[in-house]
Amino acid sequence: MIKLPDIQQKYTDIQKQVEQKVFHPYLLKYIETPVIDEDRLLILVSIMDRLEFSDNKMENYATTTMLIQIALDTHEHISNAAVDEINRQLTVLAGDYYSGLYYKLLAESEDNMMIKELSKGIKEINEHKVLVYQKELGGIENLMESIKKIESSLLIRFSNYFKVDLWNEFIVNLFFFKRLLSEKKQFLEAGSSHLFEFMKEITIPNKNLSIKNLSDKQQKDLLVICDRYLDSANQFLLKGIDQLPYLNDMLEARITSIINEHQPFAKTLVEEG
């Protein structure tokens, strides 16, 4: 297993490069600071480290992949009704700016096949976002499958390109698990969540009922559904920690930390009672 200081240094160096490109001083005056998903970056670095990429190659591929993920995430914030028109336009430009950097870096590497592969991932993510936001899913299972695609398609295309697809199911479950944790936390703390809103639309016949006006039972029912999928992903991650041959110390510690964030709702009710 790779020792922590080695992977930590590579991760830190690449993180700094991503930050230099993403944290544009002018944009940061007007838009929310872009979130760099450290777990996605750690997965990318871990995969390439096992493939023994040079530092320059690792930096280029990790930076470009993170830039397009940030571009996708930035564009998703545009639908926020609370954003005024000027900031909305700047947010659009910011997403385009990150996309442009991504294509520029990959073009400089002359890796046209990688451009094509990641473009497929972008297309897949956007297609599933449309299905989710237009509520064209037809059931909870289809909703959750679309969330999985949205959260992991870019990394899956990356791993497929470098023929390390043994990572795929683990990646899918890890970022699905993280998304569910985030949505559940938001629902419990703020009473709102995009995912819980979509679940409500599918499972509760009264379409005029606001998510904030759900009965205690209706809220609990949605939490139980979320926990069912969290538990399933959790079991896969626990198994993956034991079976996946390429986990380094830093990644294993991070995954364990994420798993430990999950507190099943039923267990919470018992403890509070």
Tab-separated table of C-alpha atoms in Angstrom:
chain	number	residue	atom	x	y	z
A	1	MET	CA	0.000	0.000	0.000
A	2	ILE	CA	1.222	3.510	-0.852
A	3	LYS	CA	2.370	5.383	2.228
A	4	LEU	CA	0.491	8.519	3.241
A	5	PRO	CA	3.237	11.158	2.778
A	6	ASP	CA	3.808	10.169	-0.875
A	7	ILE	CA	0.207	10.385	-1.987
A	8	GLN	CA	-0.421	13.398	0.264
A	9	GLN	CA	2.306	15.417	-1.441
A	10	LYS	CA	1.097	14.576	-4.937
A	11	TYR	CA	-2.468	15.379	-3.964
A	12	THR	CA	-1.493	18.708	-2.363
A	13	ASP	CA	0.595	19.790	-5.371
A	14	ILE	CA	-2.226	19.071	-7.819
A	15	GLN	CA	-4.831	20.683	-5.573
A	16	LYS	CA	-2.808	23.905	-5.648
A	17	GLN	CA	-2.710	23.815	-9.450
A	18	VAL	CA	-6.474	23.365	-9.644
A	19	GLU	CA	-7.036	26.228	-7.198
A	20	GLN	CA	-4.794	28.561	-9.191
A	21	LYS	CA	-6.910	28.000	-12.283
A	22	VAL	CA	-10.315	27.999	-10.586
A	23	PHE	CA	-10.042	30.862	-8.110
A	24	HIS	CA	-10.054	33.695	-10.647
A	25	PRO	CA	-9.917	36.977	-8.627
A	26	TYR	CA	-12.462	38.847	-10.765
A	27	LEU	CA	-15.011	36.035	-10.834
A	28	LEU	CA	-14.749	35.523	-7.088
A	29	LYS	CA	-15.922	39.088	-6.538
A	30	TYR	CA	-19.310	38.238	-8.014
A	31	ILE	CA	-19.987	34.505	-7.744
A	32	GLU	CA	-19.859	31.955	-4.968
A	33	THR	CA	-16.421	30.430	-4.504
A	34	PRO	CA	-16.374	27.246	-6.619
A	35	VAL	CA	-16.229	24.038	-4.615
A	36	ILE	CA	-13.360	21.715	-5.449
A	37	ASP	CA	-14.547	18.236	-4.526
A	38	GLU	CA	-11.477	16.936	-2.735
A	39	ASP	CA	-12.704	13.346	-2.870
A	40	ARG	CA	-12.980	13.390	-6.666
A	41	LEU	CA	-9.496	14.815	-6.867
A	42	LEU	CA	-8.163	12.185	-4.482
A	43	ILE	CA	-9.720	9.410	-6.580
A	44	LEU	CA	-8.110	10.816	-9.729
A	45	VAL	CA	-4.696	11.130	-8.097
A	46	SER	CA	-4.959	7.640	-6.581
A	47	ILE	CA	-5.824	6.022	-9.918
A	48	MET	CA	-3.032	7.763	-11.801
A	49	ASP	CA	-0.497	7.137	-9.072
A	50	ARG	CA	-1.096	3.398	-9.405
A	51	LEU	CA	-0.643	3.761	-13.164
A	52	GLU	CA	2.727	5.414	-12.455
A	53	PHE	CA	2.010	8.550	-14.454
A	54	SER	CA	4.607	11.300	-14.471
A	55	ASP	CA	3.865	14.279	-12.230
A	56	ASN	CA	3.171	16.504	-15.254
A	57	LYS	CA	0.791	14.021	-16.835
A	58	MET	CA	-0.988	13.432	-13.534
A	59	GLU	CA	-1.359	17.169	-12.971
A	60	ASN	CA	-2.726	17.771	-16.473
A	61	TYR	CA	-5.351	15.017	-16.427
A	62	ALA	CA	-6.461	15.698	-12.845
A	63	THR	CA	-6.709	19.448	-13.428
A	64	THR	CA	-8.657	19.146	-16.669
A	65	THR	CA	-11.110	16.597	-15.247
A	66	MET	CA	-11.703	18.704	-12.134
A	67	LEU	CA	-12.203	21.839	-14.231
A	68	ILE	CA	-15.002	20.263	-16.238
A	69	GLN	CA	-16.641	18.946	-13.067
A	70	ILE	CA	-16.491	22.455	-11.589
A	71	ALA	CA	-17.909	23.871	-14.837
A	72	LEU	CA	-20.839	21.454	-14.636
A	73	ASP	CA	-21.431	22.276	-10.972
A	74	THR	CA	-21.202	26.021	-11.645
A	75	HIS	CA	-23.769	25.898	-14.440
A	76	GLU	CA	-26.106	23.974	-12.149
A	77	HIS	CA	-26.222	26.935	-9.743
A	78	ILE	CA	-27.755	29.117	-12.472
A	79	SER	CA	-31.234	27.752	-11.752
A	80	ASN	CA	-31.158	29.303	-8.271
A	81	ALA	CA	-33.972	31.871	-8.309
A	82	ALA	CA	-32.334	33.915	-5.565
A	83	VAL	CA	-29.453	34.916	-7.846
A	84	ASP	CA	-29.884	38.321	-9.486
A	85	GLU	CA	-29.562	38.698	-13.235
A	86	ILE	CA	-26.032	40.141	-13.243
A	87	ASN	CA	-24.708	37.383	-11.020
A	88	ARG	CA	-26.615	34.845	-13.081
A	89	GLN	CA	-24.843	36.010	-16.228
A	90	LEU	CA	-21.473	36.000	-14.473
A	91	THR	CA	-22.141	32.482	-13.234
A	92	VAL	CA	-22.835	31.377	-16.806
A	93	LEU	CA	-19.595	33.012	-17.911
A	94	ALA	CA	-17.707	31.391	-15.040
A	95	GLY	CA	-18.933	27.944	-16.068
A	96	ASP	CA	-17.945	28.689	-19.666
A	97	TYR	CA	-14.567	29.969	-18.482
A	98	TYR	CA	-13.830	26.710	-16.617
A	99	SER	CA	-14.992	24.704	-19.631
A	100	GLY	CA	-12.702	26.712	-21.882
A	101	LEU	CA	-9.721	26.083	-19.613
A	102	TYR	CA	-10.507	22.381	-19.649
A	103	TYR	CA	-10.575	22.135	-23.429
A	104	LYS	CA	-7.472	24.312	-23.742
A	105	LEU	CA	-5.437	22.076	-21.422
A	106	LEU	CA	-6.559	18.871	-23.086
A	107	ALA	CA	-5.949	20.311	-26.549
A	108	GLU	CA	-2.424	21.227	-25.494
A	109	SER	CA	-1.872	17.638	-24.424
A	110	GLU	CA	-3.043	16.560	-27.921
A	111	ASP	CA	-5.100	13.770	-26.347
A	112	ASN	CA	-8.112	13.842	-28.647
A	113	MET	CA	-9.372	10.481	-27.424
A	114	MET	CA	-9.551	11.748	-23.858
A	115	ILE	CA	-11.492	14.809	-25.048
A	116	LYS	CA	-13.999	12.515	-26.766
A	117	GLU	CA	-14.309	10.225	-23.753
A	118	LEU	CA	-14.906	12.988	-21.228
A	119	SER	CA	-17.300	14.701	-23.640
A	120	LYS	CA	-19.396	11.525	-23.528
A	121	GLY	CA	-19.432	11.830	-19.758
A	122	ILE	CA	-20.576	15.458	-19.964
A	123	LYS	CA	-23.371	14.492	-22.371
A	124	GLU	CA	-24.505	11.664	-20.096
A	125	ILE	CA	-24.562	13.927	-17.034
A	126	ASN	CA	-26.574	16.612	-18.800
A	127	GLU	CA	-29.057	14.078	-20.194
A	128	HIS	CA	-29.769	12.719	-16.725
A	129	LYS	CA	-30.025	16.209	-15.241
A	130	VAL	CA	-32.737	16.946	-17.806
A	131	LEU	CA	-34.590	13.746	-16.873
A	132	VAL	CA	-34.436	14.614	-13.190
A	133	TYR	CA	-35.390	18.280	-13.395
A	134	GLN	CA	-38.165	17.665	-15.913
A	135	LYS	CA	-39.422	14.834	-13.671
A	136	GLU	CA	-39.421	12.311	-16.525
A	137	LEU	CA	-38.319	9.353	-14.423
A	138	GLY	CA	-41.329	7.221	-13.590
A	139	GLY	CA	-40.132	5.888	-10.254
A	140	ILE	CA	-37.710	6.142	-7.337
A	141	GLU	CA	-35.328	3.563	-8.781
A	142	ASN	CA	-34.965	5.523	-12.017
A	143	LEU	CA	-34.408	8.719	-10.015
A	144	MET	CA	-31.602	7.116	-8.028
A	145	GLU	CA	-29.996	5.668	-11.147
A	146	SER	CA	-29.979	9.137	-12.710
A	147	ILE	CA	-28.403	10.606	-9.564
A	148	LYS	CA	-25.690	7.958	-9.815
A	149	LYS	CA	-25.005	8.935	-13.429
A	150	ILE	CA	-24.900	12.643	-12.587
A	151	GLU	CA	-22.471	12.113	-9.729
A	152	SER	CA	-20.071	9.631	-11.313
A	153	SER	CA	-20.190	9.636	-15.131
A	154	LEU	CA	-17.145	11.850	-15.564
A	155	LEU	CA	-14.940	9.719	-13.308
A	156	ILE	CA	-16.265	6.525	-14.891
A	157	ARG	CA	-15.287	7.783	-18.348
A	158	PHE	CA	-11.866	8.612	-16.940
A	159	SER	CA	-11.349	5.147	-15.456
A	160	ASN	CA	-12.661	3.453	-18.608
A	161	TYR	CA	-10.238	5.441	-20.740
A	162	PHE	CA	-7.284	4.214	-18.726
A	163	LYS	CA	-8.730	0.686	-18.496
A	164	VAL	CA	-9.046	0.613	-14.711
A	165	ASP	CA	-12.760	-0.080	-14.704
A	166	LEU	CA	-12.488	-2.258	-11.590
A	167	TRP	CA	-12.872	1.111	-9.827
A	168	ASN	CA	-16.218	1.849	-11.462
A	169	GLU	CA	-18.772	0.348	-9.091
A	170	PHE	CA	-16.863	1.689	-6.129
A	171	ILE	CA	-16.790	5.193	-7.628
A	172	VAL	CA	-20.511	5.062	-8.418
A	173	ASN	CA	-21.441	4.038	-4.881
A	174	LEU	CA	-19.033	6.448	-3.184
A	175	PHE	CA	-20.337	9.592	-4.883
A	176	PHE	CA	-23.947	8.396	-4.778
A	177	PHE	CA	-23.491	7.888	-1.034
A	178	LYS	CA	-21.992	11.366	-0.643
A	179	ARG	CA	-24.851	12.992	-2.584
A	180	LEU	CA	-27.470	11.203	-0.496
A	181	LEU	CA	-25.731	12.231	2.730
A	182	SER	CA	-25.655	15.850	1.591
A	183	GLU	CA	-29.308	15.899	0.515
A	184	LYS	CA	-30.450	14.191	3.715
A	185	LYS	CA	-28.533	16.668	5.856
A	186	GLN	CA	-30.027	19.587	3.952
A	187	PHE	CA	-33.536	18.176	4.348
A	188	LEU	CA	-33.128	17.612	8.085
A	189	GLU	CA	-31.530	20.985	8.768
A	190	ALA	CA	-33.303	23.283	6.318
A	191	GLY	CA	-36.472	21.377	5.426
A	192	SER	CA	-35.623	21.465	1.742
A	193	SER	CA	-33.604	19.426	-0.716
A	194	HIS	CA	-33.718	18.972	-4.473
A	195	LEU	CA	-33.545	15.194	-4.151
A	196	PHE	CA	-36.260	15.029	-1.485
A	197	GLU	CA	-38.419	17.297	-3.628
A	198	PHE	CA	-38.059	14.842	-6.513
A	199	MET	CA	-38.836	11.895	-4.216
A	200	LYS	CA	-41.935	13.699	-2.951
A	201	GLU	CA	-43.152	14.261	-6.514
A	202	ILE	CA	-42.857	10.542	-7.219
A	203	THR	CA	-44.220	9.074	-3.972
A	204	ILE	CA	-46.886	11.550	-2.758
A	205	PRO	CA	-50.012	11.899	-4.944
A	206	ASN	CA	-50.791	15.504	-3.862
A	207	LYS	CA	-48.675	17.504	-6.315
A	208	ASN	CA	-49.724	20.825	-4.759
A	209	LEU	CA	-48.279	19.909	-1.374
A	210	SER	CA	-45.075	21.794	-0.551
A	211	ILE	CA	-42.191	19.801	0.842
A	212	LYS	CA	-42.157	22.152	3.843
A	213	ASN	CA	-45.786	21.245	4.603
A	214	LEU	CA	-45.383	17.490	4.679
A	215	SER	CA	-46.718	15.630	7.691
A	216	ASP	CA	-44.279	13.991	10.092
A	217	LYS	CA	-45.141	10.605	8.615
A	218	GLN	CA	-44.563	11.799	5.051
A	219	GLN	CA	-41.192	13.249	6.029
A	220	LYS	CA	-40.219	10.015	7.771
A	221	ASP	CA	-41.271	7.993	4.731
A	222	LEU	CA	-38.932	10.026	2.513
A	223	LEU	CA	-36.094	9.626	5.018
A	224	VAL	CA	-36.631	5.870	5.111
A	225	ILE	CA	-36.380	5.726	1.306
A	226	CYS	CA	-33.157	7.731	1.389
A	227	ASP	CA	-31.712	5.528	4.123
A	228	ARG	CA	-32.497	2.389	2.167
A	229	TYR	CA	-30.262	3.568	-0.653
A	230	LEU	CA	-27.637	4.865	1.768
A	231	ASP	CA	-27.495	1.480	3.479
A	232	SER	CA	-27.102	-0.336	0.167
A	233	ALA	CA	-24.265	1.933	-0.979
A	234	ASN	CA	-22.707	1.731	2.467
A	235	GLN	CA	-22.503	-2.074	2.308
A	236	PHE	CA	-20.822	-1.881	-1.083
A	237	LEU	CA	-18.242	0.626	0.169
A	238	LEU	CA	-17.413	-1.493	3.212
A	239	LYS	CA	-16.872	-4.478	0.949
A	240	GLY	CA	-14.816	-2.389	-1.469
A	241	ILE	CA	-12.408	-1.232	1.229
A	242	ASP	CA	-11.499	-4.884	1.822
A	243	GLN	CA	-11.453	-5.980	-1.805
A	244	LEU	CA	-10.261	-3.072	-3.948
A	245	PRO	CA	-6.524	-3.634	-4.456
A	246	TYR	CA	-5.510	-0.056	-5.191
A	247	LEU	CA	-6.544	1.849	-2.074
A	248	ASN	CA	-3.828	3.991	-0.525
A	249	ASP	CA	-3.797	4.985	3.140
A	250	MET	CA	-5.110	8.487	2.503
A	251	LEU	CA	-8.017	7.323	0.350
A	252	GLU	CA	-8.960	4.514	2.713
A	253	ALA	CA	-9.006	6.924	5.656
A	254	ARG	CA	-11.191	9.374	3.741
A	255	ILE	CA	-13.686	6.698	2.651
A	256	THR	CA	-13.932	5.407	6.208
A	257	SER	CA	-14.643	8.939	7.398
A	258	ILE	CA	-17.435	9.357	4.818
A	259	ILE	CA	-18.996	6.032	5.783
A	260	ASN	CA	-19.000	7.044	9.432
A	261	GLU	CA	-21.049	10.151	8.626
A	262	HIS	CA	-24.085	7.971	7.945
A	263	GLN	CA	-26.491	7.864	10.860
A	264	PRO	CA	-29.613	5.849	9.884
A	265	PHE	CA	-32.791	7.791	10.579
A	266	ALA	CA	-34.475	4.888	12.386
A	267	LYS	CA	-31.476	4.600	14.702
A	268	THR	CA	-31.554	8.338	15.342
A	269	LEU	CA	-35.226	8.142	16.363
A	270	VAL	CA	-34.488	5.336	18.795
A	271	GLU	CA	-31.584	7.233	20.363
A	272	GLU	CA	-33.612	10.450	20.656
A	273	GLY	CA	-36.547	8.542	22.140
